[in-house]
Coordinates of C-alpha atoms in Angstrom, one line a residue:
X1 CA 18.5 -65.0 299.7
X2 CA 22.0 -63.5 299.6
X3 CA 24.4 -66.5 300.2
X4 CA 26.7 -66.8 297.1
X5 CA 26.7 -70.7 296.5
X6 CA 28.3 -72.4 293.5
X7 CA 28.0 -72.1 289.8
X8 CA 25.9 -75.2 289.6
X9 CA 23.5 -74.4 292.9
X10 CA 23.0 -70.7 291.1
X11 CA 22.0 -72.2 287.9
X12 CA 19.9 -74.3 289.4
X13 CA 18.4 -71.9 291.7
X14 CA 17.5 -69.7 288.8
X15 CA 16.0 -72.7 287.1
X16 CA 13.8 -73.5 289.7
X17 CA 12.8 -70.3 290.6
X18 CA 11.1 -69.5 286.9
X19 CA 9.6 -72.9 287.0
X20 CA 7.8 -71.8 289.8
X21 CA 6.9 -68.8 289.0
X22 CA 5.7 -70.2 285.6
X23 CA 4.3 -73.0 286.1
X24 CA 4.1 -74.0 289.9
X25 CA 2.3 -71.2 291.5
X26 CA -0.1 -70.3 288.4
X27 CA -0.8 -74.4 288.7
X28 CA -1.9 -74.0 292.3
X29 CA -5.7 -73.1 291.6
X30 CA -5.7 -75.4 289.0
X31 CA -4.9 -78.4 291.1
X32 CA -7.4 -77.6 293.3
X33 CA -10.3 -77.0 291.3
X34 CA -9.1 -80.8 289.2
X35 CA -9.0 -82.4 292.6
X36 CA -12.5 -81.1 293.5
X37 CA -13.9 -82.5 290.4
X38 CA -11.9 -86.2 290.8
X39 CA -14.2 -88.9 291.7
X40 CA -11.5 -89.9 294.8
X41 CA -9.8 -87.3 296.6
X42 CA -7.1 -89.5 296.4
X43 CA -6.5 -89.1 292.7
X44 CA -3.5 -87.2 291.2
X45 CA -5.0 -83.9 289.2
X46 CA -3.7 -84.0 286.0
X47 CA -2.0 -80.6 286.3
X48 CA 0.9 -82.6 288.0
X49 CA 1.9 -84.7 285.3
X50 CA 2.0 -81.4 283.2
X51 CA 4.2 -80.1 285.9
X52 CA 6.5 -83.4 286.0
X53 CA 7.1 -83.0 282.8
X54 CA 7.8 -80.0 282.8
X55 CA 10.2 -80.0 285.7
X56 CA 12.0 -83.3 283.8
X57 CA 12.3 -81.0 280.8
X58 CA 14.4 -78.3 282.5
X59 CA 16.5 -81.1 284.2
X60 CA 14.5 -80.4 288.0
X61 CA 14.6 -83.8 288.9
X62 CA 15.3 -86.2 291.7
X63 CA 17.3 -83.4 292.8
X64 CA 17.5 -84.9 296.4
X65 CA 19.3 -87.9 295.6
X66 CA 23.3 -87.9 295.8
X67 CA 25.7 -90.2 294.6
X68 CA 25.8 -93.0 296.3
X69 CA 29.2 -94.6 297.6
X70 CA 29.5 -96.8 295.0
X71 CA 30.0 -93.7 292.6
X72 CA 26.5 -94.3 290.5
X73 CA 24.7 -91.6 289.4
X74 CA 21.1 -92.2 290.5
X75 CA 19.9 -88.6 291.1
X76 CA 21.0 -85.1 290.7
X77 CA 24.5 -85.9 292.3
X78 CA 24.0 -82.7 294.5
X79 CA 25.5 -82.4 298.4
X80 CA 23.3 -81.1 301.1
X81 CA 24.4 -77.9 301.3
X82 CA 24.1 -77.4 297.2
X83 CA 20.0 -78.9 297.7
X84 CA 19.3 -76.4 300.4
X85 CA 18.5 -73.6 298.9
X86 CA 16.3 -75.6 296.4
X87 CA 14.3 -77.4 298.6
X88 CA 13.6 -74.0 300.5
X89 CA 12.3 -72.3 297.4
X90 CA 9.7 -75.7 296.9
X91 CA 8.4 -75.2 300.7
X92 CA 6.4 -71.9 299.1
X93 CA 4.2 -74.7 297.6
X94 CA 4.8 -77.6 299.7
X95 CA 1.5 -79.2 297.8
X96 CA 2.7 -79.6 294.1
X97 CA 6.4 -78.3 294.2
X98 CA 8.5 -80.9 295.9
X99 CA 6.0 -83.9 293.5
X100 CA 6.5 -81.9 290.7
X101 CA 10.1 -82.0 291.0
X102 CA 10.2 -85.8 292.6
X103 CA 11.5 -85.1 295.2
X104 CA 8.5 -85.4 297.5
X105 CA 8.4 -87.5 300.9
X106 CA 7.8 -90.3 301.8
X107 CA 9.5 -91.8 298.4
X108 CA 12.6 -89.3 298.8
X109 CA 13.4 -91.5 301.9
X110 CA 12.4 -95.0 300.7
X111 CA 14.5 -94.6 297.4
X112 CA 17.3 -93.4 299.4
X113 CA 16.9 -96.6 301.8
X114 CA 16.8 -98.8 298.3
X115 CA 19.9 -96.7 297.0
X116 CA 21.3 -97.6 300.3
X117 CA 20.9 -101.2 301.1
X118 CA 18.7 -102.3 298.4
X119 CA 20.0 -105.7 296.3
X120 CA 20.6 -105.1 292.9
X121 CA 16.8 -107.1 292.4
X122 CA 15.1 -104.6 294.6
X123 CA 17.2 -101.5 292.9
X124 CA 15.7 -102.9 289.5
X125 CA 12.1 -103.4 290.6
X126 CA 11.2 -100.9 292.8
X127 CA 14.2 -98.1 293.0
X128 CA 13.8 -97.4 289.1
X129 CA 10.2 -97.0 288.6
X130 CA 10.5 -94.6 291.9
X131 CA 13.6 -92.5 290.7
X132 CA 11.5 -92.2 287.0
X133 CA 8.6 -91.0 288.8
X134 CA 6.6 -93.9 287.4
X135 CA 4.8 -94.9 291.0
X136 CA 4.6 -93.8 294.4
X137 CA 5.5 -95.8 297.8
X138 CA 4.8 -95.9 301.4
X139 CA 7.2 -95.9 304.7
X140 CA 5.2 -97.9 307.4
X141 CA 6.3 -97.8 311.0
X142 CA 4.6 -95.7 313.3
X143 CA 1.7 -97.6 315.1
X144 CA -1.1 -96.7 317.3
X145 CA -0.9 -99.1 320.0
X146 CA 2.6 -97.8 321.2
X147 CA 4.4 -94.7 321.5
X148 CA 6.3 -94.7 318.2
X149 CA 8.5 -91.7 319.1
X150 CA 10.5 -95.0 320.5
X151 CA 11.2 -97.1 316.9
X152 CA 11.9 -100.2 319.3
X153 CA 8.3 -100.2 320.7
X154 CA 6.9 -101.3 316.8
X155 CA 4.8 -104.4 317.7
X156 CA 4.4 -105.9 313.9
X157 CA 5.6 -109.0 313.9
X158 CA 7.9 -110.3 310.7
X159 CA 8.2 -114.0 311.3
X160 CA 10.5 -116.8 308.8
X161 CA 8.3 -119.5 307.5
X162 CA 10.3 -121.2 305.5
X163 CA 11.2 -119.0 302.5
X164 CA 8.9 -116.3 303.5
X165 CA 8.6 -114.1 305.7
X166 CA 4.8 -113.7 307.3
X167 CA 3.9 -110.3 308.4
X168 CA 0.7 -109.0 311.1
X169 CA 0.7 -105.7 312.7
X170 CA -1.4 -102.5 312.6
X171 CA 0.3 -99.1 311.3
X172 CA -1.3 -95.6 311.1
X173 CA -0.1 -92.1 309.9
X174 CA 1.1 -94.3 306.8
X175 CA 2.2 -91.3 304.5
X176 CA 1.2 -92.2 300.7
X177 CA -0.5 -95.1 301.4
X178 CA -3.8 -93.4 299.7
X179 CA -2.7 -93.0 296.5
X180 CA -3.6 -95.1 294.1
X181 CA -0.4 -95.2 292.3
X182 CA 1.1 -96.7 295.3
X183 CA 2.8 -99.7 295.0
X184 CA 4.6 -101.0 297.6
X185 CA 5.5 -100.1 301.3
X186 CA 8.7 -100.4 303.2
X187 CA 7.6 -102.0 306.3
X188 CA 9.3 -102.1 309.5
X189 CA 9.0 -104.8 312.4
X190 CA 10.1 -107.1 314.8
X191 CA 12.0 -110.4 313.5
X192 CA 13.5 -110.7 316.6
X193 CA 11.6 -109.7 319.3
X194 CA 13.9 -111.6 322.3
X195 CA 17.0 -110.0 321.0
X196 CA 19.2 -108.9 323.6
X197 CA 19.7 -105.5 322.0
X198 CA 16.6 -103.9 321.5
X199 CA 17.9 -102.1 318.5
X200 CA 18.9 -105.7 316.5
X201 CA 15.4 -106.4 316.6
X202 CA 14.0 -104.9 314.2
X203 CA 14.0 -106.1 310.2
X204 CA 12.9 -103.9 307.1
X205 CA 11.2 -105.8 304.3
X206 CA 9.5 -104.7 301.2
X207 CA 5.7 -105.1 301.0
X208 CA 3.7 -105.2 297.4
X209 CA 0.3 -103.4 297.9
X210 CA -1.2 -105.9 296.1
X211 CA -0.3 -108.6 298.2
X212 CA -3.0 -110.8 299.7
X213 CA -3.6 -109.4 303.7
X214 CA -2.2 -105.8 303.2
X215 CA -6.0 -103.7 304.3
X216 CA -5.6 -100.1 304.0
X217 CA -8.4 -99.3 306.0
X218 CA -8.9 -95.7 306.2
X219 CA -7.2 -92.2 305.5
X220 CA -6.1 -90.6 308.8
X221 CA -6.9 -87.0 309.0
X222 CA -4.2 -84.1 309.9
X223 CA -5.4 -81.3 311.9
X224 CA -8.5 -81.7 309.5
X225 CA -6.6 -81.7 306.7
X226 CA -6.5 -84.8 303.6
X227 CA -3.0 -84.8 303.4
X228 CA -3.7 -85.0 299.1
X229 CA 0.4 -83.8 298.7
X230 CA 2.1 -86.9 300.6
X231 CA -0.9 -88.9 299.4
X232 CA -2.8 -89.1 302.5
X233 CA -1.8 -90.6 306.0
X234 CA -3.4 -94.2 306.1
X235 CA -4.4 -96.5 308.7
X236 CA -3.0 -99.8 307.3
X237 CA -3.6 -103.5 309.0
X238 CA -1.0 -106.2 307.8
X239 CA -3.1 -109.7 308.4
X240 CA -1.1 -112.9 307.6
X241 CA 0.8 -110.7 304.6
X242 CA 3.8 -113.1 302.8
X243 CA 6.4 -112.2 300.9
X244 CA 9.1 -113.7 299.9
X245 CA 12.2 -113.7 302.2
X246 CA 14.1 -111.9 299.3
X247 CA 12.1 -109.0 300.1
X248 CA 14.3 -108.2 303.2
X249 CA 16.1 -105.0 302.6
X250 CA 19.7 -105.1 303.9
X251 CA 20.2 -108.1 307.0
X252 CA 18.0 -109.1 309.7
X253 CA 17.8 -107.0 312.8
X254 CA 19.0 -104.3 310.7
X255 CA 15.7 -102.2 310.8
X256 CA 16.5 -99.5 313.3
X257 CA 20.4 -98.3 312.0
X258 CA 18.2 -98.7 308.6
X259 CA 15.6 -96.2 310.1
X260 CA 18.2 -94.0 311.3
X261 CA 20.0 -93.7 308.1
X262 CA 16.9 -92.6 306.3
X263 CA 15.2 -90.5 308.9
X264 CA 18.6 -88.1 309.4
X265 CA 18.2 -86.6 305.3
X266 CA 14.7 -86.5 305.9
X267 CA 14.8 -84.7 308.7
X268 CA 16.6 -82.0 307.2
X269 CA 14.7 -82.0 303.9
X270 CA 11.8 -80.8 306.3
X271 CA 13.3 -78.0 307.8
X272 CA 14.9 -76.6 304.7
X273 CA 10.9 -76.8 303.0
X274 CA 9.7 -75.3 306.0
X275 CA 12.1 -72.0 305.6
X276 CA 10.1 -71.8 302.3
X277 CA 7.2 -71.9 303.9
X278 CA 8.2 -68.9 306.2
X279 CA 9.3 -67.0 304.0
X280 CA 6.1 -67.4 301.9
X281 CA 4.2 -66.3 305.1
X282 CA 6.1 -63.6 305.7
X283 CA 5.3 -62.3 301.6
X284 CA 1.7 -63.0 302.3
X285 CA 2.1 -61.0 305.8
X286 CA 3.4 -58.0 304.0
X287 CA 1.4 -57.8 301.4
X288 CA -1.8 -58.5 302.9
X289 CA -0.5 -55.5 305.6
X290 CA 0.2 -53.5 303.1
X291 CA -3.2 -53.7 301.2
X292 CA -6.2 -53.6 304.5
X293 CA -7.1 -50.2 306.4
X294 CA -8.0 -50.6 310.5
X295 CA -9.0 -48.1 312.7
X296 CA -8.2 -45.4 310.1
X297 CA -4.6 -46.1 309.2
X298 CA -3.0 -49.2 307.0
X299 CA -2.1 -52.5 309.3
X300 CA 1.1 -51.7 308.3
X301 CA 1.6 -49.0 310.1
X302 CA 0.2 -50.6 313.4
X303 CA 3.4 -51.1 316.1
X304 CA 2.3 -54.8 316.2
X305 CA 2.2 -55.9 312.9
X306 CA 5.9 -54.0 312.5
X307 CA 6.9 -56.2 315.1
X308 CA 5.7 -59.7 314.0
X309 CA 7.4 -58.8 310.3
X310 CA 10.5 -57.8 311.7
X311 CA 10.6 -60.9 314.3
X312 CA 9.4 -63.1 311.4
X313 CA 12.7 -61.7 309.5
X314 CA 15.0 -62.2 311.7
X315 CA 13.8 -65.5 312.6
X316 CA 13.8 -66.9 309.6
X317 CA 17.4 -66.1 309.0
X318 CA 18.6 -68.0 311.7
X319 CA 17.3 -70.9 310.7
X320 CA 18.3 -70.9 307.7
X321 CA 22.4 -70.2 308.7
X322 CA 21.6 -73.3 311.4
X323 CA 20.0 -75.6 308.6
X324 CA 22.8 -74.7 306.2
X325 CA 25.6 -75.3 308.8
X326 CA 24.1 -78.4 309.1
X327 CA 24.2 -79.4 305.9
X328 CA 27.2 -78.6 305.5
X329 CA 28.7 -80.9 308.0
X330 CA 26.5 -84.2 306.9
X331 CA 28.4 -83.5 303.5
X332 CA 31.7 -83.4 305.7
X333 CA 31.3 -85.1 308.6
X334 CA 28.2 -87.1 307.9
X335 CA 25.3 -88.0 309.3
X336 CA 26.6 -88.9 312.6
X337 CA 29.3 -86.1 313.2
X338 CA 26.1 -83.8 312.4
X339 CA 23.8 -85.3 315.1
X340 CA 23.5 -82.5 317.4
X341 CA 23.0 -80.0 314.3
X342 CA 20.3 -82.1 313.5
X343 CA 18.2 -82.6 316.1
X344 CA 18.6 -79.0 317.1
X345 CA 16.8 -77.7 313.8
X346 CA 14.7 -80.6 314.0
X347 CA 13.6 -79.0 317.3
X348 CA 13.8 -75.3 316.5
X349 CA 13.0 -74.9 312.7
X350 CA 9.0 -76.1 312.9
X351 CA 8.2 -74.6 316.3
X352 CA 9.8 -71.3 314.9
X353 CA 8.3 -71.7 311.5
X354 CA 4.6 -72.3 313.1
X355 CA 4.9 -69.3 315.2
X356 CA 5.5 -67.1 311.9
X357 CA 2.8 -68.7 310.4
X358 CA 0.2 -68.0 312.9
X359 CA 1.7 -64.8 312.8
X360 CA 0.5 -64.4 309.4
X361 CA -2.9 -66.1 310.3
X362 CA -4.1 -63.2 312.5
X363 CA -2.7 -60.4 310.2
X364 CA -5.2 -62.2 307.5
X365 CA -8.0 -62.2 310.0
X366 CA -10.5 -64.4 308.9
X367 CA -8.8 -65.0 305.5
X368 CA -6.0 -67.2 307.2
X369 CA -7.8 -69.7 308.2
X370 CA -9.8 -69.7 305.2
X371 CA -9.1 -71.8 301.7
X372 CA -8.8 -68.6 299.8
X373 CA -4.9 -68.2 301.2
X374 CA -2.5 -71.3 301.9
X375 CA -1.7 -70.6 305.6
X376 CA -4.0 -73.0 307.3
X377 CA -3.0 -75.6 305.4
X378 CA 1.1 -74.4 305.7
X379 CA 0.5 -74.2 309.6
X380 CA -1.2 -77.5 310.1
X381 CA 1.9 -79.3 307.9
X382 CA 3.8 -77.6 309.9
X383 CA 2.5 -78.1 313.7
X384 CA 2.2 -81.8 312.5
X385 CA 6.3 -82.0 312.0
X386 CA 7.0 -81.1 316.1
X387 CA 5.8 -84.8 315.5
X388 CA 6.9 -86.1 312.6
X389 CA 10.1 -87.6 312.3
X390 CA 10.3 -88.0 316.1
X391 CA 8.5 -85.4 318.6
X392 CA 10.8 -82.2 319.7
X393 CA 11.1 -83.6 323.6
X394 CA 12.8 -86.9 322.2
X395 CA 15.4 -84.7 320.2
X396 CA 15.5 -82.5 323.4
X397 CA 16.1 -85.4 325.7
X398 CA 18.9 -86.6 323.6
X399 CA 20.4 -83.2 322.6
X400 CA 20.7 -82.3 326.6
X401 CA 22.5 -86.1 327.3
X402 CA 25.0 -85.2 324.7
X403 CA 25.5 -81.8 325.9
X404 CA 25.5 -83.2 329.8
X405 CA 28.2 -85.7 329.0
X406 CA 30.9 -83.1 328.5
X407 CA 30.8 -82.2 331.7
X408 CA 29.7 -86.2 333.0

């Protein structure tokens, strides 16, 4: 990368990158031969912790966090645009990196929500034992009985008796919600189901793991793939679950704009990860090229191969001006003046990045698809975000009707 950002960004770009060289790459096979020897897959390989505390040491921590508007000081303090370039460099080893560093998902989103519109009761319990790295969480919306591409379909019920509130609905794809150090999930649901405006009708309220009724009932597979990085994708059933009604985060009927506000950074977290990811393929592309003989002559040299490399270059720095532009707005403009940046590299950054990577696939033969070389893996994470965080034809369909009504 040749952008000339900051002092601080630099500094912390140089930081980062000898941690990984040092320690997060070398700690790759190492994590995988631990986890193969846990007794749950589920378990944390203790190469992680090393690696926490290792990142903490050279100040690499909850770099994803800004200031909040109250002026404290909860994470690194960074903007957007000075977190890009980070985050890019831990999508080269989307597995450990972005943990290592605490800044993986779905935690980076729930302790922004708790930074956000979290009481000062909720900050204490839950927000600083997250930002220390001291347990994990859960975000659970998405359901299988309705298309959840639409947050106002949810169907889990979050009904006031007295001072509680009692909670029963079925969730899937619950990100975290395997790992044991798990403690409590942000839950979203309906508290007000006849509400004229479909988007008042949702509350968000948090949910103890321990509590009586919560059944996580099995890990949901992705592409194959146990998710061991975002500590598995659960299928969770909430049965008669109570919790106090101080457990509500922010107001009733608040849930969606709640949603909203967390989904927008996360979004963008994604695509700057998966430009790390690219540009990891493209490494393994030319080196693996650049080291196999076919038909007499390197794979280098084939017209092809030249081709994908130099496509795979030129597409990856696109995306990386469009995801930096649009960090750079949400730091100016916000969130909402960057809504069309958004959604547009929400829709172009994994369909681009999955096309590199199965570029790299077929230059590795049957090595990429294999478990000797990460690109399986890297291109089932990243097919599986065209879904995540809302599917590339809802972005689409609101992108066009913002576009259309310039000329309504």
């Amino acid at each position: 990368m040749d952008f000339a950002f900051d002092a601080r960004t630099e500094e912390l770009r140089e930081r980062l990158l000898a941690f990984m060289a040092d320690h997060v790459h070398p700690a790759e096979p190492i994590a995988e031969e631990q986890r193969a020897a846990l007794a749950s897959p589920w378990l944390t390989p203790s190469v992680v912790a090393e690696l926490k505390a290792e990142a903490r040491r050279r100040g690499l921590w909850n770099l994803f966090l800004p200031d909040c508007e109250s002026g404290a000081r909860l994470g690194a303090g960074l903007t957007n645009l000075q977190y890009a370039p980070l985050a890019e460099i831990t999508g080269r080893s989307p597995d450990l990196a972005p943990t290592a560093l605490n800044c993986a998902a779905p935690d980076t989103g729930n302790m922004e929500v708790l930074a956000q519109f979290g009481d000062p009761a909720q900050r204490e319990q839950w927000l600083k034992p997250l930002l220390a790295g001291e347990i994990r969480s859960a975000f659970a919306m998405t359901e299988p009985e309705v298309a959840s591409s639409d947050a106002t379909n949810v169907r889990t019920r979050i009904e006031r008796a007295g001072d509680e509130y009692v909670i029963n609905g079925r969730k899937w794809y619950i990100s975290g919600a395997m790992n044991p150090n798990c403690k409590v999930f942000v839950v979203m649901g309906k508290t007000d189901p006849d509400a004229a405006d479909v988007r008042r009708q949702q509350s968000m309220v948090l949910v103890p793991r321990d509590t009586p009724g919560v059944h996580v009932v099995r890990a949901m597979r992705v592409y194959g793939y146990e998710d061991h990085a975002h500590g598995g994708h659960a299928e969770v059933v909430f049965d008669d679950v109570r919790v106090p009604v101080a457990n509500l985060i922010g107001e009733e009927g608040g849930g969606f704009a709640i949603a909203q506000a967390r989904l927008g950074p996360g979004r963008i977290h994604h695509c700057m990860r998966l430009i790390g990811m690219a540009e990891r393929a493209i490494e393994l592309m030319c080196r693996r090229a650049s080291s196999r003989t076919a038909f007499g002559q390197s794979i280098a040299a084939q017209g092809v191969v030249q081709e994908w490399i130099a496509d795979a270059r030129v597409t990856v720095e696109q995306l990386r001006l469009l995801v930096l532009k649009t960090a750079w707005l949400m730091d100016t403009v916000g969130n909402r003046g960057a809504h069309t940046e958004i959604q547009a590299i929400k829709i172009a950054t994994p369909r681009a990045v999955v096309d590199v990577l199965d570029r790299a696939v077929q230059i590795h033969g049957a090595g990429g698809v294999s478990q000797d070389f990460p690109l399986a893996e890297l291109w089932a994470a990243a097919r599986t975000l065209r879904l995540a965080d809302g599917p590339d034809e809802v972005h689409q369909r609101s992108l066009a009707r913002r576009e259309l009504r310039r000329y309504a």
